[in-house]
Amino acid sequence: MSLYEALVSSLKAIWSNKMRSFLTMLGIMIGIFSVAVLISVAQSSTSSITESIENEGTTQITISLRGRRIQNTFDLNDVEDIRELEGVKNVAPYTSGSLTLKNSAESMDVQVTASNDEYDDINNYNLISGRWISKNDEEKRLRVVVIGIDVADELYGTRDVVGEKISLSGTSFTIIGVLEEQGDTMMGSGDEVAFIPFATGQRMFGDISISSIYVGTEDSESVDTAMSAIENFMLAKAGGDDTSYSIFSSSAMLEMLNETTTTMTYLLGAIGGISLLVGGIGIMNIMLVSVSERTREIGVRKAIGATRANIMVQFLIEAVIVSGLGGVFGIILARLGTNLAGQIMEMNVTLDSVIVVVALGFSIAVGVIFGIYPAAKASKMNPIEALRYE
Amino acid sequence: MAQGRADRLAQWKAGYKMSVLIEMKNMYKIYEMGTEKVHALDGVNLKINKGEYVAIVGPSGSGKSTLMNMIGCLDVPTSGEYLLVGQDISKMSDRELTMIRRRKIGFIFQQFNLLKKSTALENVELPAMYNGNDSKERKKLALAALEAVGLGDRTKHRPTELSGGQQQRVAIARALVNDPPVILADEPTGNLDSKSGEDIMEMIENLHGKGNTIILITHDKDIAEHATRVINILDGRITSDKYSEKQRKGVAK
C-alpha cells in the first residue's frame, strides 16, 4: 500500500465523519489562528515603535528632572557643565507649555517646546523651509518660532509660511521655519508642535526652570560612556538623591523594547502551545473513538493482508490530515485576521512567513504526536478479536 | 490469474497427482483461563491436498474456529507444526503471518465484512492493494473477480445498496482477487436466506470445480454435504474424516 493510497483512504474516513472531523480541526484551527495573529500584531507594533525610535536617533540621551527642588537649583551653567562631559556632543535644555497659537482667522492649542539651537541636531530634525532657532535668537530672546506642518496646514492652509506673523497666547512671533512631517510619535502627534528659543520660552511660560535636558552623543558607541559620565554628574548635583532625576537613552530603550518583544513572543508562543495541546488531546480523543468504532474494519484489513505498518500509517495520516488542515485553515484565517487588525489599529500588520512555516510545522507535529498512540493501538489489534467485535 | 487457473484446471482434469497443501502435525492450542488450561486444539493431525473441498464441521466450542484461525494464519499453535505450501507457519512472526495471509489465503466470512464506506470494486481491490499491485492492475483484477461472481454490473455499489447474497459474492470476489491457493469460508451462508445461501454454495462449488482448494467451516451438516470431504471436530480433536457420498459418486464415474 503506497502513501497515496493511505492518504486517499484517510481522506475518505475524514470525509465520512465531516462534522466530527471539522470540530476536531477547529481546536487546532483556533490555536494556530490566535497565536499567529497575536504574534503578528505584537511584532508589527514593536517594529513600528522601533522604527520611530530609530528615526529620532540612537545617539540621544534624555535627562528628566523630577520635583521642584532640583528644577530650581538646575540652571544653564549646569547645562554647560554637561557639555564638557566625555562623549557628549550637543546639549539642549528643554521646557514646554501649552500655548494658544493664532493667526488672523484660526487658532489652536499647541504644546510648545522651548529649547536651543542644538535641539534639532539631537532629535534629527529636518526643516521643509526656513531655518532652525539660532544662537542669536537665543541670546537676544527673539520672538521667533518653528512650527510643525499640522500647525501650518491648520492655521494657514499652506506650508509656505516662513516670515508670517503668528500670535502665541497674545504675543506676536515670526515664523522662521517649518518642520518636516514627523508622523505620530510615542508622545503624541509630532506635527502639531511649535519650537521657540529657550530664553524666550522661560519668559513666555513665566517659569525659568528646566524640566529636561536633551543630550546628543558623538556616535552610538559613545552613548554608554556619556551615560555613566552624566550619571555621576547628576548624582553629585542632586546631592545623592537619585530619585530626583532619571536618565535614559534611546538605545537603552530599544534594547528594553527588544527584550519585551522577545518575552512577549515566548509568552504568546506558550499560550499557543497550550491551545495546541488542548487541540491535540481532542485529536487523540477522536482518533481513539474512531479506532474503536472501526475495530471490525481493522480486523478485516489485517485478515486480508494489512501489516501493522499499513494500519499504523492509515490512522496516523488521518490524524495528521485533521491537524494539518486545521493548521492551514488557521493560517488562512490568521491572514484575514492580521489584515483586519491592521485596519483597526491603523498600522501595517504582516503575517511573517516564519510564523506561517512554524505554525504549519507545529500543527503537523501535533497530529503525529497525538495520533501515534491511537494508530499504534489500532495496529496492534489482534485480527481474530477484532473480527469478532460487534 | 486466469491463465494460472486454467493451467491448474488442465492439470486437475488430466488427473494431476494431488500435492499436499496443508499439513498439520500434532497441533495443540492451549488457552490459560486463570489456573485452568483449555485445550482448544488437542493434538490435531491433518493433511489437505491441493484442489480439495473440505468441510470442517463441529458445534460451537468444538475448536473449529480455533482450527480455522490456524489454517487462516490468524493465529499460531501452542505446539505442533503447521505447514502451508511447505512453509512452517507455527514459528512465524506477526508480519510473516500477514504476508502469508495476503498471498495464500482468501477469506469468506459469515458477516461478509465488507468496508461499508467503500464500493464493491474498492472492497475487492483491497487485498490486491495490500499485495502491492498498482491501481491499474488491481482494478483489472478486481473487475475480473467481480465479473466471475456475476457482479460485473454492481461495481460502483456500496454494501448497503446490495442484498446479502450480493454482498457475500463481493466478499468471494475479494477472496479470489489475489488468486490464493486456499479459500477459507467461515459459515458463508450463516447470514443468508436459504435461496441466497444455495446460490453461494453453488458458487463455491463452481470455484472448486475450477480447481480452487476450498475449506468450509460450518456447524451445519447439510451445508457440509456440499464438500467432497467432511471432517468432524469435537473438543479440539478430529473425530471423523470421511469422503462424502458425492465424492465417492464422483470417483465412481
XYZ file of C-alpha atoms in Angstrom:
643
model
C 0.000 0.000 0.000
C 1.515 3.270 -1.057
C 1.383 6.518 0.882
C -1.006 7.908 -1.703
C -3.439 5.062 -1.149
C -3.239 5.547 2.602
C -3.913 9.241 2.016
C -6.989 8.531 -0.101
C -8.368 6.074 2.410
C -7.739 8.516 5.293
C -9.439 11.350 3.435
C -12.405 9.081 2.862
C -12.632 8.312 6.565
C -12.370 12.007 7.451
C -14.989 12.933 4.863
C -17.420 10.282 6.088
C -17.348 11.926 9.534
C -17.418 15.530 8.351
C -18.869 17.165 11.447
C -16.669 15.295 13.862
C -13.546 15.919 11.803
C -14.376 19.600 11.471
C -14.926 20.077 15.193
C -11.653 18.352 15.931
C -9.947 20.507 13.338
C -11.452 23.583 14.952
C -9.359 23.048 18.079
C -6.133 23.264 16.113
C -7.509 25.988 13.864
C -8.328 28.328 16.736
C -4.981 27.670 18.369
C -2.991 28.403 15.223
C -5.157 31.380 14.311
C -4.897 33.125 17.677
C -1.172 32.605 18.087
C -0.391 33.708 14.539
C -2.482 36.867 14.852
C -1.267 37.793 18.342
C 2.390 37.307 17.480
C 1.990 39.231 14.224
C 0.317 42.154 15.971
C 2.926 42.183 18.742
C 5.811 42.035 16.278
C 4.355 44.648 13.983
C 3.641 47.134 16.755
C 7.115 46.770 18.242
C 8.697 47.147 14.858
C 6.748 50.348 14.259
C 7.858 51.697 17.658
C 11.423 50.631 16.965
C 11.304 52.422 13.654
C 10.118 55.656 15.255
C 12.864 55.473 17.889
C 15.480 54.812 15.245
C 14.214 57.836 13.311
C 14.757 60.017 16.335
C 18.313 58.747 16.511
C 20.024 56.323 18.783
C 22.590 58.846 19.963
C 20.092 60.636 22.157
C 20.140 60.779 25.963
C 17.370 62.450 27.937
C 17.724 63.695 31.500
C 14.423 64.369 33.215
C 14.324 66.437 36.369
C 11.668 65.482 38.871
C 10.409 67.766 41.544
C 10.760 71.479 42.104
C 13.797 71.254 44.365
C 16.198 70.056 41.700
C 14.460 72.022 38.963
C 15.008 75.220 40.940
C 18.706 74.519 41.546
C 19.439 73.410 37.983
C 20.386 76.189 35.601
C 22.027 76.852 32.251
C 25.505 76.726 33.851
C 24.868 73.103 34.722
C 23.792 72.521 31.131
C 27.145 73.914 30.002
C 28.904 71.616 32.519
C 27.206 68.608 30.937
C 28.543 69.721 27.558
C 32.067 69.201 28.889
C 31.406 65.570 29.882
C 33.035 62.721 27.999
C 31.194 61.573 24.873
C 28.773 64.485 24.855
C 28.441 66.463 21.618
C 25.260 68.531 21.924
C 23.225 69.656 24.887
C 19.800 71.286 24.821
C 17.778 72.458 27.806
C 14.088 71.761 27.454
C 10.912 73.105 28.873
C 7.434 73.166 27.445
C 3.986 74.543 27.932
C 0.651 74.682 26.211
C 0.008 77.909 24.315
C -2.760 79.091 22.022
C -1.455 79.753 18.514
C -3.438 82.170 16.474
C -3.279 83.932 13.117
C -5.872 86.396 11.950
C -8.554 83.764 11.402
C -7.796 80.469 13.120
C -6.468 79.378 16.482
C -5.278 76.137 18.044
C -3.772 74.912 21.319
C -0.289 73.529 20.810
C 2.345 72.003 23.085
C 5.196 74.487 22.614
C 8.762 73.381 23.226
C 11.396 75.863 24.294
C 14.956 74.790 23.554
C 18.172 75.929 21.942
C 19.977 75.830 18.597
C 21.196 72.249 19.141
C 17.838 70.629 19.857
C 17.214 69.906 16.152
C 20.542 68.071 15.793
C 19.885 65.907 18.813
C 16.432 64.953 17.513
C 17.456 64.542 13.867
C 15.003 67.208 12.775
C 14.883 68.462 9.206
C 13.019 71.510 8.001
C 10.996 71.772 4.816
C 11.504 75.513 4.738
C 13.212 78.297 6.663
C 15.777 77.685 9.404
C 16.027 76.381 12.953
C 16.435 78.584 16.076
C 19.918 80.160 16.152
C 22.301 81.182 18.936
C 21.455 84.743 18.114
C 17.699 84.137 18.572
C 18.553 82.551 21.882
C 20.820 85.323 23.173
C 18.511 88.115 22.073
C 15.407 86.277 23.225
C 13.825 86.889 19.844
C 10.190 86.084 19.287
C 10.691 83.547 16.541
C 9.005 80.182 16.126
C 9.451 76.941 14.150
C 6.134 75.207 13.585
C 5.065 71.684 12.674
C 3.264 71.049 9.378
C -0.094 70.408 11.036
C 0.042 73.892 12.562
C 0.850 75.408 9.162
C -1.888 73.392 7.452
C -4.494 74.193 10.040
C -3.808 77.885 10.600
C -2.693 78.906 7.094
C -3.788 76.129 4.775
C -0.322 76.275 3.216
C 3.160 75.241 4.259
C 4.749 78.312 2.706
C 4.503 80.391 5.864
C 8.069 81.495 6.676
C 8.009 85.210 7.599
C 4.340 85.160 8.596
C 3.312 86.605 11.910
C 1.678 84.339 14.467
C 0.343 85.005 17.905
C 1.393 82.757 20.810
C -1.077 83.351 23.633
C -1.287 87.015 22.693
C 2.397 87.681 21.936
C 3.322 88.183 18.301
C 6.019 85.845 16.884
C 7.594 85.471 13.464
C 7.629 82.040 11.818
C 11.227 81.196 10.822
C 10.866 77.556 9.820
C 8.536 74.629 9.170
C 9.447 71.159 10.426
C 9.091 68.271 8.019
C 6.457 65.624 8.692
C 7.261 63.580 11.824
C 4.194 61.340 11.987
C 2.901 60.046 15.262
C 5.455 59.518 17.991
C 5.223 57.913 21.407
C 4.490 61.363 22.827
C 1.583 62.079 20.503
C 1.459 63.961 17.243
C 4.895 65.063 16.066
C 3.406 67.611 13.694
C 1.119 69.606 15.954
C 4.105 71.309 17.548
C 5.976 74.589 17.807
C 9.501 75.442 18.945
C 10.768 78.732 20.393
C 14.154 79.804 21.792
C 14.710 78.570 25.340
C 15.117 82.005 26.938
C 12.038 83.275 25.105
C 10.143 80.264 26.408
C 11.137 80.887 30.006
C 9.625 84.315 29.676
C 6.505 83.059 27.848
C 5.813 80.275 30.335
C 6.659 82.507 33.299
C 8.932 79.781 34.569
C 12.700 79.836 34.470
C 13.222 76.166 35.454
C 14.499 73.438 33.130
C 12.346 70.283 33.055
C 14.624 68.130 30.863
C 17.980 68.230 29.178
C 18.486 66.575 25.815
C 21.979 65.302 25.130
C 23.392 64.200 21.803
C 26.486 61.988 21.801
C 29.304 61.802 19.246
C 28.021 58.488 17.913
C 26.068 55.478 19.114
C 29.263 53.894 20.550
C 29.791 56.791 22.952
C 26.272 56.569 24.415
C 27.396 54.297 27.247
C 30.387 56.498 28.168
C 28.240 59.602 28.140
C 25.519 57.862 30.153
C 27.854 56.982 33.009
C 29.501 60.424 32.994
C 26.064 62.063 33.150
C 25.006 59.582 35.840
C 27.953 60.671 38.057
C 27.418 64.351 37.362
C 23.711 64.197 38.192
C 24.231 62.184 41.359
C 26.656 64.808 42.636
C 24.360 67.623 41.554
C 21.334 66.070 43.279
C 23.325 65.533 46.458
C 22.977 61.773 46.286
C 19.201 61.803 45.738
C 18.949 59.629 42.651
C 15.157 59.715 42.696
C 15.034 63.341 41.679
C 16.144 62.717 38.121
C 16.078 59.983 35.530
C 18.325 59.393 32.577
C 17.547 57.257 29.625
C 18.963 56.731 26.204
C 17.016 55.716 23.150
C 19.422 52.841 22.531
C 18.769 51.511 26.028
C 15.086 51.859 25.325
C 15.437 49.944 22.073
C 17.197 47.183 23.931
C 14.441 47.083 26.511
C 11.846 47.040 23.785
C 13.537 44.138 22.058
C 13.636 42.213 25.326
C 9.956 42.898 25.845
C 9.143 41.717 22.357
C 11.096 38.525 22.851
C 9.388 37.853 26.176
C 6.045 38.628 24.635
C 6.649 36.314 21.692
C 7.626 33.476 24.032
C 4.594 34.147 26.172
C 2.234 34.129 23.213
C 4.016 31.067 21.900
C 3.403 29.351 25.235
C -0.287 30.226 25.113
C -0.339 28.870 21.583
C 1.418 25.744 22.816
C -1.283 25.223 25.408
C -4.079 25.676 22.890
C -2.351 23.252 20.520
C -2.001 20.802 23.400
C -5.742 21.019 24.004
C -6.388 20.633 20.270
C -4.022 17.673 20.194
C -5.857 15.969 23.042
C -9.050 16.487 21.030
C -7.439 14.740 18.080
C -6.241 11.874 20.227
C -9.691 11.512 21.732
C -11.464 11.402 18.393
C -8.854 9.046 16.929
C -9.380 6.638 19.836
C -13.122 6.745 19.211
C -12.520 6.186 15.518
C -10.200 3.235 16.172
C -12.685 1.545 18.455
C -15.585 2.190 16.046
C -13.608 0.672 13.240
C -12.313 -2.335 15.129
C -14.019 -4.715 12.712
C -12.650 -2.843 9.706
C -9.177 -3.118 11.201
C -9.752 -6.849 11.730
C -10.802 -7.308 8.098
C -7.873 -5.301 6.804
C -5.430 -7.298 8.895
C -7.009 -10.605 7.895
C -6.761 -9.857 4.188
C -3.158 -8.725 4.386
C -2.642 -5.331 6.017
C 0.537 -5.232 8.095
C 0.841 -3.330 11.360
C 2.677 -0.626 9.464
C -0.183 -0.346 6.927
C -2.745 0.181 9.697
C -0.454 2.489 11.630
C 0.201 4.694 8.599
C -3.501 4.821 7.722
C -4.553 6.150 11.132
C -1.523 8.354 11.593
C -2.170 10.036 8.259
C -5.759 10.573 9.295
C -4.633 12.384 12.466
C -2.032 14.414 10.579
C -4.536 15.457 7.908
C -7.013 16.635 10.540
C -4.402 18.653 12.427
C -2.594 19.813 9.287
C -5.820 21.051 7.701
C -6.624 22.747 10.995
C -3.267 24.475 10.694
C -3.852 25.511 7.084
C -7.315 26.926 7.822
C -5.926 28.589 10.948
C -3.275 30.332 8.845
C -5.819 31.397 6.227
C -7.981 32.876 8.982
C -4.913 34.481 10.542
C -4.114 36.112 7.192
C -7.564 37.705 7.187
C -7.270 38.435 10.907
C -3.984 40.323 10.582
C -5.392 42.403 7.732
C -8.385 43.287 9.860
C -6.241 44.037 12.912
C -4.040 46.233 10.733
C -7.035 48.216 9.541
C -8.468 48.612 13.022
C -5.128 49.607 14.564
C -4.171 51.702 11.552
C -0.805 50.110 11.117
C 0.891 47.635 8.899
C 0.383 44.177 10.436
C 2.011 41.429 8.395
C 1.846 37.689 8.844
C 5.516 36.756 8.870
C 6.365 33.776 6.668
C 8.399 32.341 9.564
C 5.217 32.278 11.643
C 3.370 30.523 8.815
C 6.035 27.844 8.457
C 6.418 27.308 12.217
C 2.650 27.182 12.750
C 2.129 24.637 9.972
C 5.064 22.606 11.267
C 3.585 22.594 14.744
C 0.121 21.621 13.584
C 1.533 18.657 11.689
C 3.710 17.709 14.659
C 0.642 17.781 16.889
C -1.083 15.329 14.545
C 1.895 12.983 14.668
C 2.392 13.227 18.439
C -1.248 12.774 19.367
C -2.005 10.373 16.524
C 0.727 7.874 17.339
C -0.943 6.298 20.338
C -4.335 5.644 18.693
C -2.616 4.472 15.489
C -0.369 2.117 17.447
C -3.410 0.823 19.317
C -5.134 0.101 16.000
C -2.082 -1.566 14.515
C -1.614 -3.886 17.493
C -5.141 -5.239 17.398
C -5.473 -8.968 17.248
C -7.327 -9.704 13.987
C -9.268 -12.608 15.492
C -10.656 -10.481 18.320
C -11.180 -7.507 16.032
C -13.230 -9.633 13.622
C -15.382 -10.845 16.481
C -16.050 -7.267 17.671
C -19.668 -6.189 17.444
C -4.671 -15.013 -12.794
C -6.986 -16.512 -15.351
C -4.036 -18.180 -17.042
C -2.879 -19.775 -13.776
C -6.331 -21.066 -13.024
C -6.746 -22.510 -16.482
C -3.411 -24.288 -16.121
C -4.432 -25.747 -12.821
C -7.751 -26.807 -14.207
C -5.975 -28.556 -17.048
C -3.645 -30.305 -14.645
C -6.560 -31.351 -12.487
C -8.516 -32.666 -15.418
C -5.526 -34.609 -16.593
C -5.564 -36.442 -13.283
C -2.660 -34.455 -11.952
C -1.363 -36.131 -8.833
C -2.614 -34.007 -5.995
C 0.061 -32.395 -3.894
C -0.191 -31.636 -0.191
C -1.265 -28.069 0.512
C -1.873 -28.134 4.237
C -0.224 -30.384 6.743
C -0.780 -30.226 10.491
C 1.287 -32.368 12.786
C 0.223 -32.933 16.397
C -1.079 -29.410 16.790
C -2.142 -28.053 20.164
C -3.661 -24.737 21.060
C -3.901 -24.210 24.792
C -5.531 -21.163 26.385
C -4.912 -20.430 30.022
C -8.080 -19.269 31.710
C -6.864 -18.332 35.164
C -5.406 -21.559 36.580
C -7.301 -23.786 34.175
C -5.876 -24.831 30.844
C -8.298 -25.127 27.963
C -7.236 -27.340 25.071
C -8.936 -25.651 22.128
C -6.948 -27.922 19.833
C -5.901 -31.206 21.342
C -3.445 -32.904 19.048
C -4.739 -32.293 15.538
C -3.182 -34.134 12.613
C -4.488 -33.199 9.221
C -3.495 -33.221 5.564
C -5.356 -31.373 2.866
C -4.385 -31.700 -0.758
C -4.461 -29.120 -3.464
C -7.872 -28.918 -5.127
C -9.817 -30.476 -2.290
C -13.165 -29.213 -0.992
C -13.130 -29.864 2.726
C -15.800 -29.082 5.271
C -14.787 -28.809 8.896
C -17.862 -29.459 10.997
C -18.449 -29.119 14.695
C -20.701 -27.463 17.219
C -19.684 -24.202 18.829
C -16.860 -24.695 21.319
C -15.616 -27.713 19.395
C -12.424 -25.977 18.358
C -13.404 -25.488 14.732
C -12.965 -21.704 14.969
C -9.550 -22.155 16.511
C -8.661 -24.572 13.743
C -9.927 -22.090 11.172
C -7.794 -19.312 12.693
C -4.768 -21.610 12.444
C -5.484 -22.579 8.845
C -6.080 -18.900 8.033
C -2.753 -17.975 9.669
C -4.508 -15.582 12.018
C -3.045 -17.437 14.969
C -0.191 -19.833 15.689
C -0.396 -23.117 17.592
C 0.962 -23.507 21.125
C 2.823 -26.573 19.936
C 2.971 -28.770 16.870
C 3.662 -27.953 13.272
C 1.624 -26.347 10.536
C 2.965 -26.471 7.039
C 1.206 -24.400 4.412
C 2.533 -24.989 0.896
C 5.636 -26.388 2.564
C 6.244 -23.368 4.801
C 6.192 -23.797 8.565
C 3.693 -21.287 9.892
C 3.875 -22.216 13.570
C 7.015 -20.186 14.287
C 6.254 -17.178 12.146
C 6.190 -13.589 13.322
C 3.149 -11.364 13.091
C 4.491 -9.724 9.950
C 5.342 -13.007 8.245
C 1.855 -14.321 9.024
C 0.372 -11.205 7.441
C 2.395 -11.801 4.292
C 1.197 -15.407 4.149
C -2.437 -14.332 4.592
C -2.013 -11.774 1.859
C -0.873 -14.279 -0.737
C -2.081 -17.690 0.341
C -5.495 -17.244 1.937
C -8.795 -15.909 0.660
C -11.256 -15.279 3.469
C -15.020 -15.508 3.203
C -16.777 -14.532 6.428
C -20.230 -15.177 7.799
C -20.713 -11.409 8.312
C -19.337 -10.624 4.817
C -17.109 -7.996 6.494
C -17.062 -5.579 3.615
C -15.980 -1.995 4.220
C -19.255 -0.083 4.356
C -17.932 3.205 3.017
C -16.259 1.621 0.004
C -17.749 0.429 -3.257
C -17.829 -3.216 -4.293
C -14.871 -2.587 -6.574
C -12.841 -0.881 -3.851
C -13.599 -3.707 -1.449
C -12.400 -6.268 -3.936
C -9.317 -4.213 -4.750
C -8.229 -4.085 -1.108
C -6.230 -7.374 -0.909
C -4.573 -6.512 -4.234
C -3.698 -3.090 -2.877
C -2.024 -4.569 0.192
C -0.313 -7.023 -2.122
C 1.332 -4.095 -3.902
C -0.495 -4.171 -7.232
C -0.671 -0.736 -8.800
C -4.061 0.883 -9.237
C -4.495 -0.081 -12.884
C -3.513 -3.672 -12.271
C -5.678 -4.159 -9.239
C -8.659 -2.567 -10.909
C -8.315 -5.091 -13.704
C -8.006 -7.956 -11.216
C -10.953 -6.738 -9.139
C -13.175 -6.269 -12.186
C -12.348 -9.778 -13.360
C -13.137 -11.191 -9.903
C -16.452 -9.315 -9.723
C -17.225 -10.492 -13.233
C -16.541 -14.062 -12.110
C -19.111 -13.829 -9.297
C -21.659 -12.252 -11.636
C -21.474 -8.732 -10.241
C -19.807 -7.007 -13.161
C -22.688 -4.527 -13.211
C -22.560 -3.700 -9.489
C -19.001 -2.442 -9.168
C -19.927 1.073 -8.038
C -22.462 -0.094 -5.446
C -21.766 0.145 -1.750
C -22.527 -2.832 0.516
C -25.677 -1.133 1.848
C -27.034 -0.997 -1.710
C -26.578 -4.737 -2.217
C -28.545 -7.731 -0.987
C -26.970 -10.170 1.460
C -26.285 -12.669 -1.301
C -24.689 -9.977 -3.445
C -22.573 -8.794 -0.532
C -21.308 -12.305 0.021
C -20.493 -12.564 -3.663
C -18.468 -9.356 -3.380
C -16.692 -10.992 -0.434
C -15.995 -14.056 -2.567
C -14.593 -11.826 -5.299
C -12.392 -10.199 -2.656
C -11.188 -13.647 -1.540
C -10.315 -14.532 -5.135
C -8.598 -11.352 -6.243
C -5.060 -12.333 -5.198
C -5.645 -15.853 -6.540
C -4.704 -17.525 -3.255
C -4.110 -21.287 -3.063
C -6.563 -21.648 -0.144
C -10.073 -20.266 0.127
C -11.316 -20.318 3.672
C -15.066 -19.846 4.141
C -16.409 -19.444 7.652
C -20.170 -20.174 7.744
C -20.572 -18.384 4.390
C -24.354 -18.905 4.359
C -24.917 -18.211 8.054
C -26.329 -14.749 7.451
C -28.291 -15.519 4.302
C -31.752 -16.776 3.462
C -31.872 -20.295 2.053
C -32.172 -19.205 -1.588
C -29.144 -16.883 -1.451
C -27.358 -19.498 0.639
C -27.850 -22.081 -2.090
C -26.572 -19.635 -4.694
C -23.457 -19.013 -2.644
C -22.860 -22.727 -2.107
C -23.246 -23.279 -5.842
C -20.733 -20.541 -6.494
C -18.283 -22.116 -4.054
C -18.773 -25.459 -5.741
C -18.009 -23.819 -9.065
C -14.825 -22.422 -7.632
C -13.898 -25.917 -6.564
C -14.750 -27.151 -9.994
C -12.283 -24.635 -11.405
C -9.540 -26.116 -9.268
C -9.565 -23.976 -6.160
C -8.905 -25.524 -2.791
C -11.854 -24.766 -0.514
C -12.044 -25.150 3.226
C -15.516 -24.631 4.592
C -16.121 -24.149 8.303
C -19.666 -24.848 9.433
C -21.834 -26.295 12.156
C -24.486 -27.284 9.602
C -24.208 -30.863 8.376
C -26.376 -30.166 5.302
C -24.092 -27.378 4.203
C -21.105 -29.638 4.857
C -22.600 -32.190 2.443
C -21.627 -29.885 -0.416
C -17.990 -30.661 0.277
C -16.170 -33.710 -1.006
C -14.557 -34.395 2.335
C -16.093 -33.836 5.756
C -14.003 -33.548 8.894
C -15.825 -33.612 12.207
C -14.232 -31.948 15.178
C -15.212 -32.122 18.843
C -13.387 -30.956 21.947
C -10.389 -29.990 19.889
C -9.983 -33.417 18.339
C -10.810 -34.717 14.892
C -13.466 -37.370 15.444
C -14.053 -38.370 11.851
C -12.617 -37.609 8.437
C -14.630 -39.023 5.523
C -15.061 -38.509 1.823
C -18.675 -37.733 1.131
C -21.232 -39.599 -0.968
C -20.764 -37.106 -3.731
C -17.032 -37.619 -3.842
C -17.474 -41.378 -3.939
C -20.018 -40.964 -6.712
C -17.613 -38.672 -8.500
C -14.839 -41.232 -8.153
C -17.158 -43.947 -9.363
C -17.921 -42.080 -12.565
